[in-house]
Amino acid sequence: MEMEKEKVNKTRLKELMADAPTSGNCEIRLKDPKRTGTITVRGYTGKDGQHRPFVDQHGNHRIIRFKRTVFLDMKKEDDRLTYNQVRLHPLYVDGPRPVLVIVNYEDEAEAFVAQKDLESKAMEIIQKLEGADLRNFARVLLITVKPGSSDKVIKRSIYDLAEEDPGLILNEWNDDLREIKLIIHKGIEQGMFEVKHGRYTYQGQLMGTTFEFAVDWLKDNDDLIPSMRKTLK
């Protein structure tokens, strides 16, 4: 096309590099090298209907053929232009059957570290729990506390959950309604509350048709909590 012969100006170059990382490393992989073979990336029409040229840092049009994994240094303008050209491709990446995969090491590292930080905070909470406190927190987490189970068995179950979803551990531990949830869970175990056909009741009074509604009901009737505590074993 005629437009491919004209160099792209600096303003357009900045637009083409917009939102690309400016540090760290990325890689572009063929999703299935054996089936796809060589993938050619050039200028294309985006989903917005606008032509998106593929150029180098000097504005010259170019073509890249991917046969294997390509590593990108995001400090380099050419690599940032390549990153965005592939990332926004309406077929190769953003289509119904993508053939290229972009891996951003910085994003992966950030997500990994954030996950491990959450795990560490969750593990610190669990480590200090024992006895009744441990068992009560397990109930809040909907972990079945079987009669005769040792603290180690229960703690392991909570540790396993913390590895899978540390955010849940932290949210439930810091939840202002944790005590109310515990009362309901223990009350169901000991027959204080009845759950039948999805209806939660207390001494014939309807608390709600979900656990969350039951929690809200007890929150609104918190004058009953002291007597409930005395009744619960």
JSON list of C-alpha atoms in Angstrom, two decimals:
[
{"chain": "A", "resi": 1, "resn": "MET", "atom": "CA", "xyz": [0.00, 0.00, 0.00]},
{"chain": "A", "resi": 2, "resn": "GLU", "atom": "CA", "xyz": [1.12, 3.55, -0.65]},
{"chain": "A", "resi": 3, "resn": "MET", "atom": "CA", "xyz": [0.85, 4.48, 3.02]},
{"chain": "A", "resi": 4, "resn": "GLU", "atom": "CA", "xyz": [3.40, 1.80, 3.90]},
{"chain": "A", "resi": 5, "resn": "LYS", "atom": "CA", "xyz": [6.10, 3.70, 1.96]},
{"chain": "A", "resi": 6, "resn": "GLU", "atom": "CA", "xyz": [5.91, 6.83, 4.07]},
{"chain": "A", "resi": 7, "resn": "LYS", "atom": "CA", "xyz": [7.93, 7.02, 7.26]},
{"chain": "A", "resi": 8, "resn": "VAL", "atom": "CA", "xyz": [5.99, 7.45, 10.47]},
{"chain": "A", "resi": 9, "resn": "ASN", "atom": "CA", "xyz": [6.62, 10.69, 12.34]},
{"chain": "A", "resi": 10, "resn": "LYS", "atom": "CA", "xyz": [7.68, 10.98, 15.99]},
{"chain": "A", "resi": 11, "resn": "THR", "atom": "CA", "xyz": [4.19, 11.80, 17.24]},
{"chain": "A", "resi": 12, "resn": "ARG", "atom": "CA", "xyz": [2.79, 8.66, 15.66]},
{"chain": "A", "resi": 13, "resn": "LEU", "atom": "CA", "xyz": [5.72, 6.64, 17.05]},
{"chain": "A", "resi": 14, "resn": "LYS", "atom": "CA", "xyz": [4.79, 7.70, 20.58]},
{"chain": "A", "resi": 15, "resn": "GLU", "atom": "CA", "xyz": [1.20, 6.67, 19.93]},
{"chain": "A", "resi": 16, "resn": "LEU", "atom": "CA", "xyz": [2.33, 3.25, 18.70]},
{"chain": "A", "resi": 17, "resn": "MET", "atom": "CA", "xyz": [4.44, 2.73, 21.83]},
{"chain": "A", "resi": 18, "resn": "ALA", "atom": "CA", "xyz": [1.77, 3.97, 24.25]},
{"chain": "A", "resi": 19, "resn": "ASP", "atom": "CA", "xyz": [1.10, 1.73, 27.28]},
{"chain": "A", "resi": 20, "resn": "ALA", "atom": "CA", "xyz": [4.02, -0.58, 26.52]},
{"chain": "A", "resi": 21, "resn": "PRO", "atom": "CA", "xyz": [6.35, -1.30, 29.48]},
{"chain": "A", "resi": 22, "resn": "THR", "atom": "CA", "xyz": [9.51, 0.81, 29.46]},
{"chain": "A", "resi": 23, "resn": "SER", "atom": "CA", "xyz": [11.64, -1.54, 31.54]},
{"chain": "A", "resi": 24, "resn": "GLY", "atom": "CA", "xyz": [12.06, -5.23, 32.19]},
{"chain": "A", "resi": 25, "resn": "ASN", "atom": "CA", "xyz": [11.93, -8.12, 29.77]},
{"chain": "A", "resi": 26, "resn": "CYS", "atom": "CA", "xyz": [9.18, -9.86, 27.83]},
{"chain": "A", "resi": 27, "resn": "GLU", "atom": "CA", "xyz": [9.00, -12.68, 25.37]},
{"chain": "A", "resi": 28, "resn": "ILE", "atom": "CA", "xyz": [6.75, -13.58, 22.48]},
{"chain": "A", "resi": 29, "resn": "ARG", "atom": "CA", "xyz": [6.08, -17.29, 22.02]},
{"chain": "A", "resi": 30, "resn": "LEU", "atom": "CA", "xyz": [4.34, -19.34, 19.40]},
{"chain": "A", "resi": 31, "resn": "LYS", "atom": "CA", "xyz": [1.44, -20.99, 21.15]},
{"chain": "A", "resi": 32, "resn": "ASP", "atom": "CA", "xyz": [1.82, -24.19, 19.14]},
{"chain": "A", "resi": 33, "resn": "PRO", "atom": "CA", "xyz": [5.08, -24.07, 17.10]},
{"chain": "A", "resi": 34, "resn": "LYS", "atom": "CA", "xyz": [4.52, -27.47, 15.44]},
{"chain": "A", "resi": 35, "resn": "ARG", "atom": "CA", "xyz": [1.13, -26.49, 14.04]},
{"chain": "A", "resi": 36, "resn": "THR", "atom": "CA", "xyz": [1.56, -22.80, 13.26]},
{"chain": "A", "resi": 37, "resn": "GLY", "atom": "CA", "xyz": [5.05, -22.76, 11.78]},
{"chain": "A", "resi": 38, "resn": "THR", "atom": "CA", "xyz": [6.08, -19.20, 10.89]},
{"chain": "A", "resi": 39, "resn": "ILE", "atom": "CA", "xyz": [3.92, -16.24, 11.92]},
{"chain": "A", "resi": 40, "resn": "THR", "atom": "CA", "xyz": [4.38, -13.01, 9.98]},
{"chain": "A", "resi": 41, "resn": "VAL", "atom": "CA", "xyz": [3.67, -9.68, 11.68]},
{"chain": "A", "resi": 42, "resn": "ARG", "atom": "CA", "xyz": [3.33, -6.49, 9.63]},
{"chain": "A", "resi": 43, "resn": "GLY", "atom": "CA", "xyz": [1.01, -3.49, 9.56]},
{"chain": "A", "resi": 44, "resn": "TYR", "atom": "CA", "xyz": [-2.66, -4.35, 9.95]},
{"chain": "A", "resi": 45, "resn": "THR", "atom": "CA", "xyz": [-6.14, -2.91, 10.43]},
{"chain": "A", "resi": 46, "resn": "GLY", "atom": "CA", "xyz": [-7.09, -2.97, 14.11]},
{"chain": "A", "resi": 47, "resn": "LYS", "atom": "CA", "xyz": [-10.45, -3.71, 15.66]},
{"chain": "A", "resi": 48, "resn": "ASP", "atom": "CA", "xyz": [-11.12, 0.02, 15.68]},
{"chain": "A", "resi": 49, "resn": "GLY", "atom": "CA", "xyz": [-10.92, -0.01, 11.89]},
{"chain": "A", "resi": 50, "resn": "GLN", "atom": "CA", "xyz": [-7.75, 2.08, 11.86]},
{"chain": "A", "resi": 51, "resn": "HIS", "atom": "CA", "xyz": [-4.57, 1.07, 10.07]},
{"chain": "A", "resi": 52, "resn": "ARG", "atom": "CA", "xyz": [-1.74, 0.30, 12.47]},
{"chain": "A", "resi": 53, "resn": "PRO", "atom": "CA", "xyz": [1.68, 0.41, 10.78]},
{"chain": "A", "resi": 54, "resn": "PHE", "atom": "CA", "xyz": [4.53, -1.76, 12.03]},
{"chain": "A", "resi": 55, "resn": "VAL", "atom": "CA", "xyz": [7.69, 0.34, 12.12]},
{"chain": "A", "resi": 56, "resn": "ASP", "atom": "CA", "xyz": [11.08, 0.61, 13.80]},
{"chain": "A", "resi": 57, "resn": "GLN", "atom": "CA", "xyz": [12.23, 3.41, 16.09]},
{"chain": "A", "resi": 58, "resn": "HIS", "atom": "CA", "xyz": [13.07, 5.58, 13.05]},
{"chain": "A", "resi": 59, "resn": "GLY", "atom": "CA", "xyz": [9.60, 5.25, 11.56]},
{"chain": "A", "resi": 60, "resn": "ASN", "atom": "CA", "xyz": [10.61, 2.82, 8.81]},
{"chain": "A", "resi": 61, "resn": "HIS", "atom": "CA", "xyz": [8.10, 0.10, 7.97]},
{"chain": "A", "resi": 62, "resn": "ARG", "atom": "CA", "xyz": [9.14, -3.45, 8.74]},
{"chain": "A", "resi": 63, "resn": "ILE", "atom": "CA", "xyz": [8.03, -7.07, 8.89]},
{"chain": "A", "resi": 64, "resn": "ILE", "atom": "CA", "xyz": [8.96, -9.72, 11.47]},
{"chain": "A", "resi": 65, "resn": "ARG", "atom": "CA", "xyz": [8.57, -13.47, 11.07]},
{"chain": "A", "resi": 66, "resn": "PHE", "atom": "CA", "xyz": [8.26, -15.46, 14.29]},
{"chain": "A", "resi": 67, "resn": "LYS", "atom": "CA", "xyz": [9.60, -19.02, 14.10]},
{"chain": "A", "resi": 68, "resn": "ARG", "atom": "CA", "xyz": [10.56, -19.40, 17.74]},
{"chain": "A", "resi": 69, "resn": "THR", "atom": "CA", "xyz": [10.44, -17.48, 21.02]},
{"chain": "A", "resi": 70, "resn": "VAL", "atom": "CA", "xyz": [11.61, -13.87, 20.71]},
{"chain": "A", "resi": 71, "resn": "PHE", "atom": "CA", "xyz": [12.97, -12.02, 23.73]},
{"chain": "A", "resi": 72, "resn": "LEU", "atom": "CA", "xyz": [12.31, -8.30, 24.13]},
{"chain": "A", "resi": 73, "resn": "ASP", "atom": "CA", "xyz": [14.21, -5.69, 26.14]},
{"chain": "A", "resi": 74, "resn": "MET", "atom": "CA", "xyz": [11.55, -3.13, 26.98]},
{"chain": "A", "resi": 75, "resn": "LYS", "atom": "CA", "xyz": [14.09, -0.34, 27.33]},
{"chain": "A", "resi": 76, "resn": "LYS", "atom": "CA", "xyz": [14.52, -0.47, 23.56]},
{"chain": "A", "resi": 77, "resn": "GLU", "atom": "CA", "xyz": [12.04, 1.40, 21.40]},
{"chain": "A", "resi": 78, "resn": "ASP", "atom": "CA", "xyz": [12.10, -1.23, 18.64]},
{"chain": "A", "resi": 79, "resn": "ASP", "atom": "CA", "xyz": [11.14, -3.90, 21.15]},
{"chain": "A", "resi": 80, "resn": "ARG", "atom": "CA", "xyz": [8.35, -1.75, 22.62]},
{"chain": "A", "resi": 81, "resn": "LEU", "atom": "CA", "xyz": [6.96, -1.25, 19.12]},
{"chain": "A", "resi": 82, "resn": "THR", "atom": "CA", "xyz": [7.12, -5.01, 18.51]},
{"chain": "A", "resi": 83, "resn": "TYR", "atom": "CA", "xyz": [5.45, -5.70, 21.85]},
{"chain": "A", "resi": 84, "resn": "ASN", "atom": "CA", "xyz": [2.49, -3.43, 21.10]},
{"chain": "A", "resi": 85, "resn": "GLN", "atom": "CA", "xyz": [2.13, -4.56, 17.50]},
{"chain": "A", "resi": 86, "resn": "VAL", "atom": "CA", "xyz": [1.79, -8.17, 18.65]},
{"chain": "A", "resi": 87, "resn": "ARG", "atom": "CA", "xyz": [-0.20, -7.41, 21.81]},
{"chain": "A", "resi": 88, "resn": "LEU", "atom": "CA", "xyz": [-2.92, -5.59, 19.88]},
{"chain": "A", "resi": 89, "resn": "HIS", "atom": "CA", "xyz": [-3.05, -7.92, 16.88]},
{"chain": "A", "resi": 90, "resn": "PRO", "atom": "CA", "xyz": [-6.74, -8.64, 16.14]},
{"chain": "A", "resi": 91, "resn": "LEU", "atom": "CA", "xyz": [-6.04, -12.24, 15.08]},
{"chain": "A", "resi": 92, "resn": "TYR", "atom": "CA", "xyz": [-2.72, -13.47, 16.40]},
{"chain": "A", "resi": 93, "resn": "VAL", "atom": "CA", "xyz": [-3.32, -12.47, 20.04]},
{"chain": "A", "resi": 94, "resn": "ASP", "atom": "CA", "xyz": [-6.74, -10.88, 20.41]},
{"chain": "A", "resi": 95, "resn": "GLY", "atom": "CA", "xyz": [-8.61, -13.22, 18.09]},
{"chain": "A", "resi": 96, "resn": "PRO", "atom": "CA", "xyz": [-10.78, -16.28, 18.80]},
{"chain": "A", "resi": 97, "resn": "ARG", "atom": "CA", "xyz": [-7.82, -18.62, 18.15]},
{"chain": "A", "resi": 98, "resn": "PRO", "atom": "CA", "xyz": [-4.64, -16.83, 19.25]},
{"chain": "A", "resi": 99, "resn": "VAL", "atom": "CA", "xyz": [-1.36, -18.20, 17.91]},
{"chain": "A", "resi": 100, "resn": "LEU", "atom": "CA", "xyz": [1.08, -15.93, 19.75]},
{"chain": "A", "resi": 101, "resn": "VAL", "atom": "CA", "xyz": [1.50, -15.53, 23.51]},
{"chain": "A", "resi": 102, "resn": "ILE", "atom": "CA", "xyz": [3.14, -12.56, 25.22]},
{"chain": "A", "resi": 103, "resn": "VAL", "atom": "CA", "xyz": [4.84, -13.16, 28.56]},
{"chain": "A", "resi": 104, "resn": "ASN", "atom": "CA", "xyz": [5.65, -10.09, 30.62]},
{"chain": "A", "resi": 105, "resn": "TYR", "atom": "CA", "xyz": [8.24, -11.07, 33.22]},
{"chain": "A", "resi": 106, "resn": "GLU", "atom": "CA", "xyz": [7.63, -7.95, 35.29]},
{"chain": "A", "resi": 107, "resn": "ASP", "atom": "CA", "xyz": [3.88, -8.60, 35.49]},
{"chain": "A", "resi": 108, "resn": "GLU", "atom": "CA", "xyz": [4.49, -12.25, 36.34]},
{"chain": "A", "resi": 109, "resn": "ALA", "atom": "CA", "xyz": [7.03, -11.34, 39.01]},
{"chain": "A", "resi": 110, "resn": "GLU", "atom": "CA", "xyz": [4.75, -8.69, 40.51]},
{"chain": "A", "resi": 111, "resn": "ALA", "atom": "CA", "xyz": [1.82, -11.11, 40.68]},
{"chain": "A", "resi": 112, "resn": "PHE", "atom": "CA", "xyz": [4.03, -13.84, 42.16]},
{"chain": "A", "resi": 113, "resn": "VAL", "atom": "CA", "xyz": [5.48, -11.57, 44.84]},
{"chain": "A", "resi": 114, "resn": "ALA", "atom": "CA", "xyz": [2.05, -10.17, 45.73]},
{"chain": "A", "resi": 115, "resn": "GLN", "atom": "CA", "xyz": [0.69, -13.71, 46.07]},
{"chain": "A", "resi": 116, "resn": "LYS", "atom": "CA", "xyz": [3.61, -14.78, 48.28]},
{"chain": "A", "resi": 117, "resn": "ASP", "atom": "CA", "xyz": [3.21, -11.67, 50.45]},
{"chain": "A", "resi": 118, "resn": "LEU", "atom": "CA", "xyz": [-0.45, -12.55, 51.00]},
{"chain": "A", "resi": 119, "resn": "GLU", "atom": "CA", "xyz": [0.48, -16.15, 51.78]},
{"chain": "A", "resi": 120, "resn": "SER", "atom": "CA", "xyz": [3.06, -14.97, 54.32]},
{"chain": "A", "resi": 121, "resn": "LYS", "atom": "CA", "xyz": [0.51, -12.79, 56.12]},
{"chain": "A", "resi": 122, "resn": "ALA", "atom": "CA", "xyz": [-2.04, -15.60, 56.12]},
{"chain": "A", "resi": 123, "resn": "MET", "atom": "CA", "xyz": [0.49, -18.14, 57.39]},
{"chain": "A", "resi": 124, "resn": "GLU", "atom": "CA", "xyz": [1.48, -15.81, 60.22]},
{"chain": "A", "resi": 125, "resn": "ILE", "atom": "CA", "xyz": [-2.14, -15.71, 61.42]},
{"chain": "A", "resi": 126, "resn": "ILE", "atom": "CA", "xyz": [-2.56, -19.48, 61.22]},
{"chain": "A", "resi": 127, "resn": "GLN", "atom": "CA", "xyz": [0.73, -20.21, 62.96]},
{"chain": "A", "resi": 128, "resn": "LYS", "atom": "CA", "xyz": [-0.42, -18.54, 66.18]},
{"chain": "A", "resi": 129, "resn": "LEU", "atom": "CA", "xyz": [-3.78, -20.33, 66.33]},
{"chain": "A", "resi": 130, "resn": "GLU", "atom": "CA", "xyz": [-4.37, -23.33, 68.55]},
{"chain": "A", "resi": 131, "resn": "GLY", "atom": "CA", "xyz": [-7.13, -25.04, 70.49]},
{"chain": "A", "resi": 132, "resn": "ALA", "atom": "CA", "xyz": [-10.57, -23.45, 70.45]},
{"chain": "A", "resi": 133, "resn": "ASP", "atom": "CA", "xyz": [-9.41, -20.41, 68.47]},
{"chain": "A", "resi": 134, "resn": "LEU", "atom": "CA", "xyz": [-8.04, -22.67, 65.75]},
{"chain": "A", "resi": 135, "resn": "ARG", "atom": "CA", "xyz": [-11.21, -24.73, 65.56]},
{"chain": "A", "resi": 136, "resn": "ASN", "atom": "CA", "xyz": [-13.47, -21.71, 65.58]},
{"chain": "A", "resi": 137, "resn": "PHE", "atom": "CA", "xyz": [-11.60, -20.08, 62.72]},
{"chain": "A", "resi": 138, "resn": "ALA", "atom": "CA", "xyz": [-11.78, -23.34, 60.78]},
{"chain": "A", "resi": 139, "resn": "ARG", "atom": "CA", "xyz": [-15.57, -23.23, 61.17]},
{"chain": "A", "resi": 140, "resn": "VAL", "atom": "CA", "xyz": [-15.69, -19.70, 59.79]},
{"chain": "A", "resi": 141, "resn": "LEU", "atom": "CA", "xyz": [-13.68, -20.93, 56.80]},
{"chain": "A", "resi": 142, "resn": "LEU", "atom": "CA", "xyz": [-16.22, -23.75, 56.30]},
{"chain": "A", "resi": 143, "resn": "ILE", "atom": "CA", "xyz": [-13.61, -26.38, 57.11]},
{"chain": "A", "resi": 144, "resn": "THR", "atom": "CA", "xyz": [-15.22, -29.41, 58.69]},
{"chain": "A", "resi": 145, "resn": "VAL", "atom": "CA", "xyz": [-14.02, -29.90, 62.26]},
{"chain": "A", "resi": 146, "resn": "LYS", "atom": "CA", "xyz": [-14.49, -33.58, 63.02]},
{"chain": "A", "resi": 147, "resn": "PRO", "atom": "CA", "xyz": [-14.73, -34.73, 66.65]},
{"chain": "A", "resi": 148, "resn": "GLY", "atom": "CA", "xyz": [-11.33, -35.95, 67.79]},
{"chain": "A", "resi": 149, "resn": "SER", "atom": "CA", "xyz": [-9.37, -34.12, 65.09]},
{"chain": "A", "resi": 150, "resn": "SER", "atom": "CA", "xyz": [-6.04, -32.86, 66.36]},
{"chain": "A", "resi": 151, "resn": "ASP", "atom": "CA", "xyz": [-4.89, -29.25, 66.08]},
{"chain": "A", "resi": 152, "resn": "LYS", "atom": "CA", "xyz": [-2.29, -30.34, 63.51]},
{"chain": "A", "resi": 153, "resn": "VAL", "atom": "CA", "xyz": [-4.90, -31.91, 61.23]},
{"chain": "A", "resi": 154, "resn": "ILE", "atom": "CA", "xyz": [-7.10, -28.82, 61.39]},
{"chain": "A", "resi": 155, "resn": "LYS", "atom": "CA", "xyz": [-4.18, -26.44, 60.98]},
{"chain": "A", "resi": 156, "resn": "ARG", "atom": "CA", "xyz": [-2.98, -28.32, 57.93]},
{"chain": "A", "resi": 157, "resn": "SER", "atom": "CA", "xyz": [-6.39, -27.89, 56.30]},
{"chain": "A", "resi": 158, "resn": "ILE", "atom": "CA", "xyz": [-6.21, -24.16, 56.92]},
{"chain": "A", "resi": 159, "resn": "TYR", "atom": "CA", "xyz": [-2.63, -24.01, 55.63]},
{"chain": "A", "resi": 160, "resn": "ASP", "atom": "CA", "xyz": [-3.73, -25.77, 52.44]},
{"chain": "A", "resi": 161, "resn": "LEU", "atom": "CA", "xyz": [-6.50, -23.22, 51.99]},
{"chain": "A", "resi": 162, "resn": "ALA", "atom": "CA", "xyz": [-4.04, -20.38, 52.62]},
{"chain": "A", "resi": 163, "resn": "GLU", "atom": "CA", "xyz": [-1.81, -21.58, 49.79]},
{"chain": "A", "resi": 164, "resn": "GLU", "atom": "CA", "xyz": [-4.78, -21.73, 47.45]},
{"chain": "A", "resi": 165, "resn": "ASP", "atom": "CA", "xyz": [-6.52, -18.51, 48.52]},
{"chain": "A", "resi": 166, "resn": "PRO", "atom": "CA", "xyz": [-4.59, -16.42, 51.08]},
{"chain": "A", "resi": 167, "resn": "GLY", "atom": "CA", "xyz": [-6.89, -13.48, 50.45]},
{"chain": "A", "resi": 168, "resn": "LEU", "atom": "CA", "xyz": [-9.81, -15.46, 51.83]},
{"chain": "A", "resi": 169, "resn": "ILE", "atom": "CA", "xyz": [-7.90, -16.16, 55.05]},
{"chain": "A", "resi": 170, "resn": "LEU", "atom": "CA", "xyz": [-7.08, -12.48, 55.53]},
{"chain": "A", "resi": 171, "resn": "ASN", "atom": "CA", "xyz": [-10.59, -11.29, 54.65]},
{"chain": "A", "resi": 172, "resn": "GLU", "atom": "CA", "xyz": [-12.29, -13.70, 57.04]},
{"chain": "A", "resi": 173, "resn": "TRP", "atom": "CA", "xyz": [-9.82, -13.02, 59.84]},
{"chain": "A", "resi": 174, "resn": "ASN", "atom": "CA", "xyz": [-10.30, -9.26, 59.59]},
{"chain": "A", "resi": 175, "resn": "ASP", "atom": "CA", "xyz": [-14.07, -9.45, 59.01]},
{"chain": "A", "resi": 176, "resn": "ASP", "atom": "CA", "xyz": [-15.99, -7.48, 61.64]},
{"chain": "A", "resi": 177, "resn": "LEU", "atom": "CA", "xyz": [-18.74, -10.10, 61.39]},
{"chain": "A", "resi": 178, "resn": "ARG", "atom": "CA", "xyz": [-16.45, -13.05, 62.14]},
{"chain": "A", "resi": 179, "resn": "GLU", "atom": "CA", "xyz": [-17.87, -13.63, 65.62]},
{"chain": "A", "resi": 180, "resn": "ILE", "atom": "CA", "xyz": [-21.45, -13.56, 64.33]},
{"chain": "A", "resi": 181, "resn": "LYS", "atom": "CA", "xyz": [-20.54, -16.04, 61.57]},
{"chain": "A", "resi": 182, "resn": "LEU", "atom": "CA", "xyz": [-18.95, -18.29, 64.18]},
{"chain": "A", "resi": 183, "resn": "ILE", "atom": "CA", "xyz": [-22.03, -18.23, 66.39]},
{"chain": "A", "resi": 184, "resn": "ILE", "atom": "CA", "xyz": [-24.21, -19.25, 63.46]},
{"chain": "A", "resi": 185, "resn": "HIS", "atom": "CA", "xyz": [-21.87, -22.05, 62.37]},
{"chain": "A", "resi": 186, "resn": "LYS", "atom": "CA", "xyz": [-21.60, -23.44, 65.90]},
{"chain": "A", "resi": 187, "resn": "GLY", "atom": "CA", "xyz": [-25.31, -22.91, 66.46]},
{"chain": "A", "resi": 188, "resn": "ILE", "atom": "CA", "xyz": [-26.10, -25.00, 63.39]},
{"chain": "A", "resi": 189, "resn": "GLU", "atom": "CA", "xyz": [-23.73, -27.75, 64.60]},
{"chain": "A", "resi": 190, "resn": "GLN", "atom": "CA", "xyz": [-25.35, -27.81, 68.03]},
{"chain": "A", "resi": 191, "resn": "GLY", "atom": "CA", "xyz": [-28.95, -27.43, 66.90]},
{"chain": "A", "resi": 192, "resn": "MET", "atom": "CA", "xyz": [-29.51, -23.89, 68.13]},
{"chain": "A", "resi": 193, "resn": "PHE", "atom": "CA", "xyz": [-30.35, -22.79, 64.58]},
{"chain": "A", "resi": 194, "resn": "GLU", "atom": "CA", "xyz": [-32.26, -24.85, 62.07]},
{"chain": "A", "resi": 195, "resn": "VAL", "atom": "CA", "xyz": [-31.56, -24.89, 58.37]},
{"chain": "A", "resi": 196, "resn": "LYS", "atom": "CA", "xyz": [-34.31, -26.46, 56.32]},
{"chain": "A", "resi": 197, "resn": "HIS", "atom": "CA", "xyz": [-35.06, -25.99, 52.63]},
{"chain": "A", "resi": 198, "resn": "GLY", "atom": "CA", "xyz": [-32.59, -23.13, 52.59]},
{"chain": "A", "resi": 199, "resn": "ARG", "atom": "CA", "xyz": [-34.35, -21.31, 55.43]},
{"chain": "A", "resi": 200, "resn": "TYR", "atom": "CA", "xyz": [-32.38, -20.33, 58.55]},
{"chain": "A", "resi": 201, "resn": "THR", "atom": "CA", "xyz": [-34.51, -20.11, 61.69]},
{"chain": "A", "resi": 202, "resn": "TYR", "atom": "CA", "xyz": [-33.97, -19.45, 65.40]},
{"chain": "A", "resi": 203, "resn": "GLN", "atom": "CA", "xyz": [-36.68, -20.55, 67.81]},
{"chain": "A", "resi": 204, "resn": "GLY", "atom": "CA", "xyz": [-39.22, -20.36, 64.99]},
{"chain": "A", "resi": 205, "resn": "GLN", "atom": "CA", "xyz": [-38.07, -16.93, 63.78]},
{"chain": "A", "resi": 206, "resn": "LEU", "atom": "CA", "xyz": [-36.97, -16.68, 60.17]},
{"chain": "A", "resi": 207, "resn": "MET", "atom": "CA", "xyz": [-33.42, -15.37, 59.95]},
{"chain": "A", "resi": 208, "resn": "GLY", "atom": "CA", "xyz": [-33.17, -15.51, 56.18]},
{"chain": "A", "resi": 209, "resn": "THR", "atom": "CA", "xyz": [-32.93, -17.74, 53.15]},
{"chain": "A", "resi": 210, "resn": "THR", "atom": "CA", "xyz": [-29.12, -17.55, 52.84]},
{"chain": "A", "resi": 211, "resn": "PHE", "atom": "CA", "xyz": [-26.25, -17.61, 55.29]},
{"chain": "A", "resi": 212, "resn": "GLU", "atom": "CA", "xyz": [-25.53, -13.95, 54.53]},
{"chain": "A", "resi": 213, "resn": "PHE", "atom": "CA", "xyz": [-29.13, -12.99, 55.40]},
{"chain": "A", "resi": 214, "resn": "ALA", "atom": "CA", "xyz": [-28.84, -14.97, 58.64]},
{"chain": "A", "resi": 215, "resn": "VAL", "atom": "CA", "xyz": [-25.68, -13.05, 59.51]},
{"chain": "A", "resi": 216, "resn": "ASP", "atom": "CA", "xyz": [-27.44, -9.75, 58.86]},
{"chain": "A", "resi": 217, "resn": "TRP", "atom": "CA", "xyz": [-30.39, -10.87, 61.01]},
{"chain": "A", "resi": 218, "resn": "LEU", "atom": "CA", "xyz": [-28.18, -11.70, 63.97]},
{"chain": "A", "resi": 219, "resn": "LYS", "atom": "CA", "xyz": [-26.27, -8.46, 63.51]},
{"chain": "A", "resi": 220, "resn": "ASP", "atom": "CA", "xyz": [-29.57, -6.58, 63.77]},
{"chain": "A", "resi": 221, "resn": "ASN", "atom": "CA", "xyz": [-30.54, -8.66, 66.83]},
{"chain": "A", "resi": 222, "resn": "ASP", "atom": "CA", "xyz": [-27.19, -8.55, 68.60]},
{"chain": "A", "resi": 223, "resn": "ASP", "atom": "CA", "xyz": [-28.93, -8.34, 71.99]},
{"chain": "A", "resi": 224, "resn": "LEU", "atom": "CA", "xyz": [-29.41, -12.11, 71.64]},
{"chain": "A", "resi": 225, "resn": "ILE", "atom": "CA", "xyz": [-25.69, -12.81, 71.29]},
{"chain": "A", "resi": 226, "resn": "PRO", "atom": "CA", "xyz": [-24.78, -12.93, 75.03]},
{"chain": "A", "resi": 227, "resn": "SER", "atom": "CA", "xyz": [-27.40, -15.60, 75.76]},
{"chain": "A", "resi": 228, "resn": "MET", "atom": "CA", "xyz": [-26.41, -17.53, 72.65]},
{"chain": "A", "resi": 229, "resn": "ARG", "atom": "CA", "xyz": [-22.77, -17.57, 73.79]},
{"chain": "A", "resi": 230, "resn": "LYS", "atom": "CA", "xyz": [-23.81, -19.07, 77.11]},
{"chain": "A", "resi": 231, "resn": "THR", "atom": "CA", "xyz": [-25.90, -21.75, 75.43]},
{"chain": "A", "resi": 232, "resn": "LEU", "atom": "CA", "xyz": [-23.23, -22.79, 72.92]},
{"chain": "A", "resi": 233, "resn": "LYS", "atom": "CA", "xyz": [-20.72, -25.37, 74.11]}
]
